[in-house]
mmCIF file of C-alpha atoms in Angstrom:
data_model
loop_
_atom_site.group_PDB
_atom_site.id
_atom_site.type_symbol
_atom_site.label_atom_id
_atom_site.label_comp_id
_atom_site.label_asym_id
_atom_site.label_seq_id
_atom_site.Cartn_x
_atom_site.Cartn_y
_atom_site.Cartn_z
ATOM 1 C CA MET A 1169 20.949 18.518 -12.617
ATOM 2 C CA THR A 1170 24.657 18.660 -11.511
ATOM 3 C CA THR A 1171 27.654 19.462 -13.733
ATOM 4 C CA TYR A 1172 30.864 18.350 -13.024
ATOM 5 C CA GLY A 1173 34.187 20.016 -14.380
ATOM 6 C CA LEU A 1174 37.384 18.220 -14.232
ATOM 7 C CA LEU A 1175 40.368 20.429 -15.010
ATOM 8 C CA VAL A 1176 43.445 18.588 -16.753
ATOM 9 C CA PHE A 1177 46.770 19.741 -17.405
ATOM 10 C CA GLU A 1178 49.890 18.608 -19.064
ATOM 11 C CA ALA A 1179 51.593 16.047 -16.060
ATOM 12 C CA ALA A 1180 48.308 15.491 -14.157
ATOM 13 C CA GLU A 1181 48.120 12.335 -12.279
ATOM 14 C CA GLU A 1182 45.631 9.917 -14.318
ATOM 15 C CA LEU A 1183 43.646 8.401 -11.166
ATOM 16 C CA ASP A 1184 43.475 11.697 -9.175
ATOM 17 C CA PHE A 1185 40.751 12.378 -12.042
ATOM 18 C CA VAL A 1186 39.894 9.182 -13.214
ATOM 19 C CA GLY A 1187 38.476 7.750 -10.036
ATOM 20 C CA PRO A 1188 36.234 10.828 -9.581
ATOM 21 C CA TRP A 1189 35.416 10.721 -13.069
ATOM 22 C CA GLU A 1190 33.837 7.118 -12.539
ATOM 23 C CA VAL A 1191 31.588 8.007 -9.591
ATOM 24 C CA PHE A 1192 30.244 11.380 -10.829
ATOM 25 C CA THR A 1193 29.322 9.740 -14.533
ATOM 26 C CA ALA A 1194 27.869 6.381 -12.645
ATOM 27 C CA SER A 1195 25.977 8.860 -10.235
ATOM 28 C CA ALA A 1196 24.802 10.368 -13.235
ATOM 29 C CA MET A 1197 23.827 7.163 -14.815
ATOM 30 C CA LEU A 1198 22.163 5.842 -11.999
ATOM 31 C CA ARG A 1199 20.208 9.480 -11.281
ATOM 32 C CA ASP A 1200 18.980 10.027 -15.037
ATOM 33 C CA GLU A 1201 18.754 13.607 -14.682
ATOM 34 C CA ASP A 1202 20.929 14.618 -17.241
ATOM 35 C CA ASP A 1203 24.115 15.413 -14.871
ATOM 36 C CA LYS A 1204 27.240 15.874 -16.898
ATOM 37 C CA ALA A 1205 30.920 15.552 -16.143
ATOM 38 C CA PHE A 1206 33.408 16.712 -18.502
ATOM 39 C CA LEU A 1207 36.967 17.683 -18.689
ATOM 40 C CA VAL A 1208 38.305 21.297 -18.751
ATOM 41 C CA ALA A 1209 41.645 22.495 -20.372
ATOM 42 C CA GLU A 1210 43.552 25.492 -21.109
ATOM 43 C CA GLN A 1211 44.065 24.312 -24.804
ATOM 44 C CA PRO A 1212 41.777 21.873 -26.848
ATOM 45 C CA GLY A 1213 43.500 18.581 -28.259
ATOM 46 C CA PRO A 1214 45.067 15.787 -26.170
ATOM 47 C CA VAL A 1215 46.882 16.209 -22.926
ATOM 48 C CA ARG A 1216 49.453 14.078 -21.661
ATOM 49 C CA CYS A 1217 49.129 12.966 -18.211
ATOM 50 C CA ALA A 1218 51.667 12.405 -15.494
ATOM 51 C CA LYS A 1219 52.545 8.675 -16.447
ATOM 52 C CA GLY A 1220 51.815 9.148 -20.002
ATOM 53 C CA LEU A 1221 48.047 8.616 -20.612
ATOM 54 C CA ARG A 1222 46.626 11.020 -22.935
ATOM 55 C CA VAL A 1223 43.340 12.238 -22.666
ATOM 56 C CA VAL A 1224 41.101 14.735 -25.117
ATOM 57 C CA PRO A 1225 39.389 17.636 -23.003
ATOM 58 C CA ASP A 1226 35.664 18.362 -23.798
ATOM 59 C CA HIS A 1227 36.148 22.112 -23.104
ATOM 60 C CA THR A 1228 38.531 24.548 -22.931
ATOM 61 C CA LEU A 1229 39.052 27.594 -19.936
ATOM 62 C CA ASP A 1230 37.198 30.192 -21.642
ATOM 63 C CA ASP A 1231 34.219 27.866 -23.244
ATOM 64 C CA HIS A 1232 32.597 25.419 -20.933
ATOM 65 C CA PRO A 1233 29.047 25.303 -19.190
ATOM 66 C CA LYS A 1234 28.550 26.549 -15.682
ATOM 67 C CA LEU A 1235 29.872 24.023 -13.546
ATOM 68 C CA ASP A 1236 28.338 22.998 -10.026
ATOM 69 C CA VAL A 1237 31.562 20.872 -8.700
ATOM 70 C CA LEU A 1238 35.257 21.924 -9.822
ATOM 71 C CA LEU A 1239 37.842 19.266 -9.485
ATOM 72 C CA VAL A 1240 41.640 20.085 -9.753
ATOM 73 C CA PRO A 1241 43.769 16.898 -9.755
ATOM 74 C CA GLY A 1242 47.458 16.540 -8.530
ATOM 75 C CA GLY A 1243 50.400 15.200 -9.962
ATOM 76 C CA ARG A 1244 53.950 16.846 -11.187
ATOM 77 C CA GLY A 1245 51.957 19.455 -13.174
ATOM 78 C CA ALA A 1246 49.925 20.750 -10.053
ATOM 79 C CA ARG A 1247 53.035 20.787 -8.000
ATOM 80 C CA GLU A 1248 55.668 22.604 -10.368
ATOM 81 C CA THR A 1249 54.138 23.940 -13.338
ATOM 82 C CA GLN A 1250 50.409 24.776 -12.830
ATOM 83 C CA PRO A 1251 50.980 27.044 -9.648
ATOM 84 C CA HIS A 1252 52.790 29.647 -12.136
ATOM 85 C CA ASN A 1253 50.508 29.628 -15.188
ATOM 86 C CA PRO A 1254 48.432 32.840 -14.591
ATOM 87 C CA SER A 1255 45.832 31.684 -16.912
ATOM 88 C CA VAL A 1256 45.032 28.321 -14.996
ATOM 89 C CA THR A 1257 45.256 30.127 -11.584
ATOM 90 C CA GLY A 1258 43.057 32.856 -12.696
ATOM 91 C CA TRP A 1259 40.388 30.424 -14.045
ATOM 92 C CA ILE A 1260 40.604 28.309 -10.888
ATOM 93 C CA ALA A 1261 39.901 31.586 -8.791
ATOM 94 C CA LYS A 1262 36.926 32.857 -10.548
ATOM 95 C CA THR A 1263 35.578 29.438 -11.638
ATOM 96 C CA ALA A 1264 35.644 28.325 -7.522
ATOM 97 C CA GLN A 1265 33.467 31.880 -6.660
ATOM 98 C CA GLN A 1266 30.647 30.506 -9.093
ATOM 99 C CA ALA A 1267 30.689 26.736 -8.175
ATOM 100 C CA ASP A 1268 28.896 25.209 -5.554
ATOM 101 C CA TRP A 1269 31.686 22.980 -4.426
ATOM 102 C CA VAL A 1270 35.650 23.115 -5.056
ATOM 103 C CA THR A 1271 37.473 19.882 -4.516
ATOM 104 C CA SER A 1272 41.045 18.370 -5.015
ATOM 105 C CA VAL A 1273 43.046 15.285 -5.161
ATOM 106 C CA CYS A 1274 46.496 14.432 -4.183
ATOM 107 C CA THR A 1275 48.602 17.881 -4.536
ATOM 108 C CA GLY A 1276 45.940 19.388 -6.529
ATOM 109 C CA SER A 1277 45.619 21.117 -2.917
ATOM 110 C CA ILE A 1278 48.798 22.829 -4.023
ATOM 111 C CA LEU A 1279 47.350 24.105 -7.013
ATOM 112 C CA LEU A 1280 44.127 25.329 -5.215
ATOM 113 C CA HIS A 1281 46.539 27.059 -2.791
ATOM 114 C CA ALA A 1282 48.368 28.945 -5.336
ATOM 115 C CA ALA A 1283 45.128 30.079 -7.165
ATOM 116 C CA GLY A 1284 43.505 31.365 -3.815
ATOM 117 C CA PRO A 1285 40.476 28.819 -2.710
ATOM 118 C CA ALA A 1286 42.895 26.896 -0.375
ATOM 119 C CA LYS A 1287 44.265 30.037 1.604
ATOM 120 C CA GLY A 1288 43.486 30.352 5.178
ATOM 121 C CA ARG A 1289 41.743 26.864 4.829
ATOM 122 C CA ARG A 1290 41.979 23.478 6.291
ATOM 123 C CA VAL A 1291 43.509 20.677 3.704
ATOM 124 C CA ALA A 1292 44.621 17.362 2.729
ATOM 125 C CA THR A 1293 47.143 16.732 0.246
ATOM 126 C CA HIS A 1294 49.723 13.500 -0.750
ATOM 127 C CA TRP A 1295 51.559 12.244 2.002
ATOM 128 C CA ALA A 1296 54.892 13.309 0.401
ATOM 129 C CA SER A 1297 53.876 16.766 -0.055
ATOM 130 C CA GLU A 1298 52.087 18.131 3.432
ATOM 131 C CA ASP A 1299 55.462 19.477 4.568
ATOM 132 C CA ASP A 1300 55.939 21.666 1.022
ATOM 133 C CA LEU A 1301 51.838 22.534 1.336
ATOM 134 C CA GLU A 1302 52.393 23.908 5.101
ATOM 135 C CA ALA A 1303 55.601 25.488 4.094
ATOM 136 C CA ARG A 1304 53.728 27.921 1.683
ATOM 137 C CA GLY A 1305 51.795 29.547 4.874
ATOM 138 C CA ASP A 1306 48.490 30.880 5.123
ATOM 139 C CA VAL A 1307 47.046 27.371 5.453
ATOM 140 C CA THR A 1308 46.509 24.031 8.187
ATOM 141 C CA VAL A 1309 47.726 21.084 6.699
ATOM 142 C CA VAL A 1310 45.460 17.981 8.297
ATOM 143 C CA ARG A 1311 47.788 14.952 8.031
ATOM 144 C CA ASP A 1312 45.333 12.128 9.531
ATOM 145 C CA ALA A 1313 41.992 12.264 7.339
ATOM 146 C CA ARG A 1314 41.452 10.777 4.022
ATOM 147 C CA TYR A 1315 39.724 13.960 2.823
ATOM 148 C CA VAL A 1316 38.987 17.290 4.622
ATOM 149 C CA VAL A 1317 35.678 19.107 4.201
ATOM 150 C CA ASP A 1318 36.328 22.766 5.017
ATOM 151 C CA GLY A 1319 32.821 24.774 4.057
ATOM 152 C CA ASN A 1320 32.323 24.054 0.351
ATOM 153 C CA LEU A 1321 36.016 22.938 -0.275
ATOM 154 C CA ILE A 1322 36.925 19.423 -0.155
ATOM 155 C CA THR A 1323 40.435 18.469 -0.489
ATOM 156 C CA SER A 1324 41.776 14.841 -0.219
ATOM 157 C CA GLN A 1325 44.960 12.880 0.151
ATOM 158 C CA GLY A 1326 47.186 11.179 -2.757
ATOM 159 C CA VAL A 1327 45.730 9.728 -5.854
ATOM 160 C CA SER A 1328 43.446 7.233 -5.061
ATOM 161 C CA ALA A 1329 41.856 9.136 -2.359
ATOM 162 C CA GLY A 1330 39.610 10.872 -4.953
ATOM 163 C CA ILE A 1331 37.489 7.689 -5.096
ATOM 164 C CA ASP A 1332 36.418 8.087 -1.566
ATOM 165 C CA MET A 1333 35.984 11.968 -1.353
ATOM 166 C CA ALA A 1334 33.619 11.821 -4.833
ATOM 167 C CA LEU A 1335 31.436 8.971 -3.104
ATOM 168 C CA TRP A 1336 31.133 11.277 -0.271
ATOM 169 C CA LEU A 1337 30.191 14.303 -2.427
ATOM 170 C CA VAL A 1338 27.561 12.547 -4.111
ATOM 171 C CA GLY A 1339 26.298 11.335 -0.783
ATOM 172 C CA ARG A 1340 26.141 15.080 0.401
ATOM 173 C CA ILE A 1341 24.464 16.246 -2.772
ATOM 174 C CA HIS A 1342 22.205 13.542 -3.662
ATOM 175 C CA GLY A 1343 21.668 11.325 -0.405
ATOM 176 C CA ARG A 1344 23.528 8.439 1.177
ATOM 177 C CA ASP A 1345 21.392 6.009 -0.272
ATOM 178 C CA HIS A 1346 22.320 7.159 -3.875
ATOM 179 C CA ALA A 1347 25.931 7.181 -2.804
ATOM 180 C CA ARG A 1348 25.623 3.789 -1.720
ATOM 181 C CA ALA A 1349 24.012 2.510 -4.719
ATOM 182 C CA VAL A 1350 27.299 4.224 -6.863
ATOM 183 C CA ARG A 1351 29.486 2.353 -4.615
ATOM 184 C CA ARG A 1352 27.369 -0.841 -5.631
ATOM 185 C CA TYR A 1353 28.081 -0.134 -9.143
ATOM 186 C CA ILE A 1354 31.564 0.300 -9.351
ATOM 187 C CA GLN A 1355 31.835 -2.685 -6.896
ATOM 188 C CA TYR A 1356 34.026 -0.595 -4.251
ATOM 189 C CA GLU A 1357 34.892 -3.276 -1.943
ATOM 190 C CA PRO A 1358 38.473 -2.473 -1.367
ATOM 191 C CA ALA A 1359 40.816 -5.464 -0.431
ATOM 192 C CA PRO A 1360 44.400 -4.269 -0.907
ATOM 193 C CA PRO A 1361 46.745 -7.130 -0.973
ATOM 194 C CA TYR A 1362 49.773 -7.675 1.199
ATOM 195 C CA MET A 1363 48.151 -5.932 4.202
ATOM 196 C CA ALA A 1364 49.797 -8.556 6.128
ATOM 197 C CA ASP A 1365 52.985 -10.210 6.055
ATOM 198 C CA VAL A 1366 52.644 -14.200 5.754
ATOM 199 C CA PRO A 1367 54.169 -17.065 4.525
ATOM 200 C CA GLU A 1368 53.824 -17.295 0.701
ATOM 201 C CA MET B 203 61.759 -4.869 -17.980
ATOM 202 C CA THR B 204 58.129 -5.497 -17.776
ATOM 203 C CA THR B 205 55.511 -4.374 -20.610
ATOM 204 C CA TYR B 206 51.996 -3.869 -19.835
ATOM 205 C CA GLY B 207 49.422 -3.649 -22.647
ATOM 206 C CA LEU B 208 45.690 -2.395 -21.876
ATOM 207 C CA LEU B 209 43.117 -2.981 -24.526
ATOM 208 C CA VAL B 210 40.888 -0.008 -24.938
ATOM 209 C CA PHE B 211 37.628 0.219 -27.448
ATOM 210 C CA GLU B 212 34.485 2.202 -27.633
ATOM 211 C CA ALA B 213 32.353 1.955 -24.215
ATOM 212 C CA ALA B 214 35.317 0.269 -22.047
ATOM 213 C CA GLU B 215 34.517 1.473 -18.568
ATOM 214 C CA GLU B 216 37.104 3.988 -17.639
ATOM 215 C CA LEU B 217 38.250 3.185 -13.966
ATOM 216 C CA ASP B 218 38.459 -0.504 -15.294
ATOM 217 C CA PHE B 219 42.008 0.357 -17.195
ATOM 218 C CA VAL B 220 42.990 3.354 -15.562
ATOM 219 C CA GLY B 221 43.048 2.019 -12.015
ATOM 220 C CA PRO B 222 45.570 -0.875 -12.897
ATOM 221 C CA TRP B 223 47.297 1.958 -15.138
ATOM 222 C CA GLU B 224 48.044 3.961 -12.049
ATOM 223 C CA VAL B 225 49.540 1.102 -10.634
ATOM 224 C CA PHE B 226 51.309 -0.415 -13.343
ATOM 225 C CA THR B 227 53.083 3.209 -14.003
ATOM 226 C CA ALA B 228 53.467 3.905 -10.648
ATOM 227 C CA SER B 229 55.498 0.394 -10.095
ATOM 228 C CA ALA B 230 57.173 1.448 -13.480
ATOM 229 C CA MET B 231 58.324 4.801 -11.996
ATOM 230 C CA LEU B 232 59.652 3.219 -8.540
ATOM 231 C CA ARG B 233 61.448 0.513 -10.377
ATOM 232 C CA ASP B 234 63.269 2.710 -12.728
ATOM 233 C CA GLU B 235 64.140 -0.382 -14.981
ATOM 234 C CA ASP B 236 62.159 0.824 -18.452
ATOM 235 C CA ASP B 237 58.683 -0.887 -17.612
ATOM 236 C CA LYS B 238 56.395 0.337 -19.928
ATOM 237 C CA ALA B 239 52.568 0.765 -19.992
ATOM 238 C CA PHE B 240 50.594 1.480 -23.105
ATOM 239 C CA LEU B 241 47.068 1.424 -24.482
ATOM 240 C CA VAL B 242 46.508 -0.452 -27.353
ATOM 241 C CA ALA B 243 43.076 -0.156 -29.832
ATOM 242 C CA GLU B 244 41.826 -1.615 -32.873
ATOM 243 C CA GLN B 245 42.206 1.905 -34.868
ATOM 244 C CA PRO B 246 44.493 4.908 -34.022
ATOM 245 C CA GLY B 247 42.604 8.193 -33.044
ATOM 246 C CA PRO B 248 40.612 8.822 -29.870
ATOM 247 C CA VAL B 249 38.401 6.088 -28.233
ATOM 248 C CA ARG B 250 35.397 7.233 -26.445
ATOM 249 C CA CYS B 251 34.885 5.100 -23.111
ATOM 250 C CA ALA B 252 31.683 3.738 -21.445
ATOM 251 C CA LYS B 253 31.247 7.315 -19.669
ATOM 252 C CA GLY B 254 32.348 9.615 -22.441
ATOM 253 C CA LEU B 255 36.259 10.182 -21.654
ATOM 254 C CA ARG B 256 38.091 10.072 -24.772
ATOM 255 C CA VAL B 257 41.592 8.715 -24.601
ATOM 256 C CA VAL B 258 44.362 8.495 -27.210
ATOM 257 C CA PRO B 259 45.766 4.837 -27.646
ATOM 258 C CA ASP B 260 49.405 4.553 -27.981
ATOM 259 C CA HIS B 261 49.464 1.645 -30.435
ATOM 260 C CA THR B 262 47.499 -0.355 -32.826
ATOM 261 C CA LEU B 263 46.330 -4.310 -32.623
ATOM 262 C CA ASP B 264 48.776 -4.713 -35.532
ATOM 263 C CA ASP B 265 51.482 -2.691 -34.274
ATOM 264 C CA HIS B 266 52.709 -2.699 -31.066
ATOM 265 C CA PRO B 267 55.823 -4.117 -28.661
ATOM 266 C CA LYS B 268 55.424 -7.350 -27.094
ATOM 267 C CA LEU B 269 53.846 -7.457 -24.090
ATOM 268 C CA ASP B 270 54.274 -9.480 -20.929
ATOM 269 C CA VAL B 271 51.105 -8.269 -19.233
ATOM 270 C CA LEU B 272 47.708 -8.133 -21.310
ATOM 271 C CA LEU B 273 44.837 -6.036 -19.424
ATOM 272 C CA VAL B 274 41.276 -6.597 -20.899
ATOM 273 C CA PRO B 275 38.894 -3.897 -19.242
ATOM 274 C CA GLY B 276 34.913 -4.324 -19.175
ATOM 275 C CA GLY B 277 32.245 -2.000 -19.753
ATOM 276 C CA ARG B 278 29.238 -1.858 -22.469
ATOM 277 C CA GLY B 279 31.590 -2.358 -25.330
ATOM 278 C CA ALA B 280 33.222 -5.840 -23.611
ATOM 279 C CA ARG B 281 29.780 -7.213 -23.115
ATOM 280 C CA GLU B 282 27.835 -6.325 -26.228
ATOM 281 C CA THR B 283 30.060 -5.170 -29.118
ATOM 282 C CA GLN B 284 33.516 -6.738 -28.785
ATOM 283 C CA PRO B 285 32.831 -10.373 -28.266
ATOM 284 C CA HIS B 286 31.292 -10.029 -31.749
ATOM 285 C CA ASN B 287 34.418 -8.508 -33.383
ATOM 286 C CA PRO B 288 36.887 -11.162 -34.935
ATOM 287 C CA SER B 289 39.798 -8.706 -35.299
ATOM 288 C CA VAL B 290 39.578 -8.064 -31.404
ATOM 289 C CA THR B 291 38.876 -11.436 -30.288
ATOM 290 C CA GLY B 292 41.329 -12.881 -32.676
ATOM 291 C CA TRP B 293 44.215 -10.502 -31.229
ATOM 292 C CA ILE B 294 43.091 -11.423 -27.935
ATOM 293 C CA ALA B 295 43.829 -15.169 -28.287
ATOM 294 C CA LYS B 296 46.787 -14.533 -30.063
ATOM 295 C CA THR B 297 48.278 -12.247 -27.692
ATOM 296 C CA ALA B 298 47.359 -14.195 -24.679
ATOM 297 C CA GLN B 299 49.697 -17.052 -25.984
ATOM 298 C CA GLN B 300 52.534 -14.789 -25.858
ATOM 299 C CA ALA B 301 51.958 -13.042 -22.669
ATOM 300 C CA ASP B 302 53.023 -14.296 -18.967
ATOM 301 C CA TRP B 303 49.613 -12.868 -17.724
ATOM 302 C CA VAL B 304 46.376 -12.361 -18.958
ATOM 303 C CA THR B 305 44.334 -10.245 -16.714
ATOM 304 C CA SER B 306 40.755 -8.731 -16.924
ATOM 305 C CA VAL B 307 38.587 -6.313 -14.864
ATOM 306 C CA CYS B 308 34.826 -6.208 -14.715
ATOM 307 C CA THR B 309 33.178 -7.465 -17.780
ATOM 308 C CA GLY B 310 36.487 -7.791 -19.505
ATOM 309 C CA SER B 311 35.893 -11.691 -18.715
ATOM 310 C CA ILE B 312 33.045 -11.982 -20.851
ATOM 311 C CA LEU B 313 35.358 -10.540 -23.824
ATOM 312 C CA LEU B 314 38.104 -12.940 -22.953
ATOM 313 C CA HIS B 315 35.725 -15.858 -22.671
ATOM 314 C CA ALA B 316 34.371 -14.584 -26.303
ATOM 315 C CA ALA B 317 37.893 -15.008 -26.969
ATOM 316 C CA GLY B 318 38.803 -18.240 -25.684
ATOM 317 C CA PRO B 319 41.554 -17.566 -22.877
ATOM 318 C CA ALA B 320 38.797 -17.855 -20.061
ATOM 319 C CA LYS B 321 37.015 -20.852 -21.368
ATOM 320 C CA GLY B 322 37.211 -23.885 -19.055
ATOM 321 C CA ARG B 323 38.813 -21.614 -16.379
ATOM 322 C CA ARG B 324 37.634 -20.123 -12.631
ATOM 323 C CA VAL B 325 36.959 -16.429 -13.448
ATOM 324 C CA ALA B 326 35.631 -13.152 -11.785
ATOM 325 C CA THR B 327 33.346 -10.734 -13.073
ATOM 326 C CA HIS B 328 30.883 -7.752 -12.309
ATOM 327 C CA TRP B 329 28.265 -8.846 -9.910
ATOM 328 C CA ALA B 330 25.502 -7.895 -12.208
ATOM 329 C CA SER B 331 27.042 -10.340 -14.918
ATOM 330 C CA GLU B 332 27.784 -13.205 -12.987
ATOM 331 C CA ASP B 333 24.774 -15.055 -14.407
ATOM 332 C CA ASP B 334 25.426 -13.906 -17.700
ATOM 333 C CA LEU B 335 28.641 -15.089 -17.769
ATOM 334 C CA GLU B 336 27.925 -18.346 -16.225
ATOM 335 C CA ALA B 337 25.122 -19.050 -18.817
ATOM 336 C CA ARG B 338 27.685 -18.487 -21.895
ATOM 337 C CA GLY B 339 28.760 -22.183 -20.257
ATOM 338 C CA ASP B 340 32.259 -23.733 -20.041
ATOM 339 C CA VAL B 341 33.588 -21.256 -17.370
ATOM 340 C CA THR B 342 33.377 -21.577 -13.702
ATOM 341 C CA VAL B 343 32.346 -18.053 -12.019
ATOM 342 C CA VAL B 344 33.789 -17.485 -8.499
ATOM 343 C CA ARG B 345 31.329 -15.000 -7.052
ATOM 344 C CA ASP B 346 33.084 -14.440 -3.637
ATOM 345 C CA ALA B 347 36.468 -13.320 -4.597
ATOM 346 C CA ARG B 348 37.743 -9.758 -5.436
ATOM 347 C CA TYR B 349 39.844 -11.340 -8.085
ATOM 348 C CA VAL B 350 40.628 -14.920 -9.126
ATOM 349 C CA VAL B 351 44.235 -16.328 -10.332
ATOM 350 C CA ASP B 352 43.562 -19.484 -12.175
ATOM 351 C CA GLY B 353 47.135 -20.339 -13.745
ATOM 352 C CA ASN B 354 48.422 -17.033 -15.583
ATOM 353 C CA LEU B 355 44.591 -15.864 -16.060
ATOM 354 C CA ILE B 356 43.958 -13.527 -13.364
ATOM 355 C CA THR B 357 40.195 -11.954 -13.729
ATOM 356 C CA SER B 358 38.584 -9.520 -11.515
ATOM 357 C CA GLN B 359 35.204 -8.053 -10.099
ATOM 358 C CA GLY B 360 33.394 -4.945 -10.910
ATOM 359 C CA VAL B 361 35.447 -1.687 -12.226
ATOM 360 C CA SER B 362 37.311 -0.633 -9.031
ATOM 361 C CA ALA B 363 38.456 -4.139 -7.993
ATOM 362 C CA GLY B 364 41.271 -3.680 -10.706
ATOM 363 C CA ILE B 365 43.299 -1.767 -8.670
ATOM 364 C CA ASP B 366 43.376 -4.536 -6.048
ATOM 365 C CA MET B 367 44.296 -7.326 -8.508
ATOM 366 C CA ALA B 368 46.997 -5.119 -10.464
ATOM 367 C CA LEU B 369 48.296 -4.302 -7.025
ATOM 368 C CA TRP B 370 48.764 -8.220 -6.272
ATOM 369 C CA LEU B 371 50.075 -8.767 -9.398
ATOM 370 C CA VAL B 372 53.047 -6.175 -9.341
ATOM 371 C CA GLY B 373 53.886 -7.833 -6.021
ATOM 372 C CA ARG B 374 53.345 -11.375 -7.820
ATOM 373 C CA ILE B 375 56.027 -10.067 -10.257
ATOM 374 C CA HIS B 376 58.539 -7.765 -8.492
ATOM 375 C CA GLY B 377 57.694 -8.894 -4.806
ATOM 376 C CA ARG B 378 55.644 -7.895 -1.962
ATOM 377 C CA ASP B 379 57.444 -5.206 -0.415
ATOM 378 C CA HIS B 380 57.621 -3.444 -4.038
ATOM 379 C CA ALA B 381 53.378 -3.665 -4.218
ATOM 380 C CA ARG B 382 53.365 -2.301 -0.847
ATOM 381 C CA ALA B 383 55.607 1.114 -1.989
ATOM 382 C CA VAL B 384 53.463 1.333 -4.931
ATOM 383 C CA ARG B 385 50.387 0.996 -2.618
ATOM 384 C CA ARG B 386 51.885 3.776 -0.464
ATOM 385 C CA TYR B 387 52.500 5.983 -3.553
ATOM 386 C CA ILE B 388 49.097 5.781 -4.568
ATOM 387 C CA GLN B 389 48.339 6.389 -0.736
ATOM 388 C CA TYR B 390 45.558 3.275 -1.310
ATOM 389 C CA GLU B 391 44.145 3.276 2.322
ATOM 390 C CA PRO B 392 40.626 2.784 1.187
ATOM 391 C CA ALA B 393 37.981 4.941 3.140
ATOM 392 C CA PRO B 394 34.683 4.482 1.625
ATOM 393 C CA PRO B 395 32.016 6.838 2.914
ATOM 394 C CA TYR B 396 28.572 5.892 4.451
ATOM 395 C CA MET B 397 29.460 2.413 5.264
ATOM 396 C CA ALA B 398 27.282 2.754 8.602
ATOM 397 C CA ASP B 399 23.871 4.155 8.947
ATOM 398 C CA VAL B 400 24.317 6.757 11.285
ATOM 399 C CA PRO B 401 22.656 10.390 12.394
ATOM 400 C CA GLU B 402 23.610 13.217 9.903
#
């Protein structure tokens, strides 16, 4: 049984946590061994994300099941507000010590740095925040990798990179064949448009 | 100004609508011309998605702004429940006539078929539902395209395919350079893991 706890907060970027949520919950469905994913927030009640989506957390910081995997999304809240919120940074520091894996997407690594777990480590972040994170010191920003695994810390580049990172992680925990089955379930055969400039 | 209305219902698949939501809202932010995206549901109050995520809709079926783009997600609800819900199929039929673009992700095309807009058209769906959709008749299932554009109807393959489709659409509406800027903002440079079988 694997439990995934995804932190959410005001102005968390939507796809940062819903991409991995889809991967973790598809993994849970295919494994059928009572894996669980849940959203954790400081307060009960709806949380308004960076682009206006409202989600309802399943648990609060002071009352949630033990979690094996912690995920911290990015977004404006991760860069500007939560690094200065001791309830959240304290919870991250404590929870990271008890989790098997500590992960972030996008500028979630800025929040993980403020809270401690990313200090002194090799990390990835959104391309537009690499200089900002590096300037905070005591961290090595890896600029050319989709996600970076340093011990039990896995940080990813911007927004959509969480899908790739989460697939890697379920493969690391439950095997490559399983990760491939999850990829097939979410039909992840990316085909970004406009990659070439051709006549319309 | 472009408005995007994303239908949600009990057991809608999470990434089916949050992937396009991220693309549409990132497009809105970058354009800064008062584009809007909103969730529409039959009832007010939280909606529980296929894998347990709860989202709060912004509007109900009988009270929402005019929408330029309609998006119908897939998931168990799209296959099993909503095709037999006349409130929802009636709303889809009416709304599709007034929208510039009618789109679906995954098995959302099954719901679009039940409601009418996909009847007699070329469509895509999740690989596991292609036979099911074809057996419903009066539809041409395209099995080898990530998304299918037939007039103003755009249907996509499973779950993650909505991201590619939504990027294509914002490029079609607002230009390729804009779509590339959105892709860059969400750092969509996919790198699915375990695509090769190599020694660990």
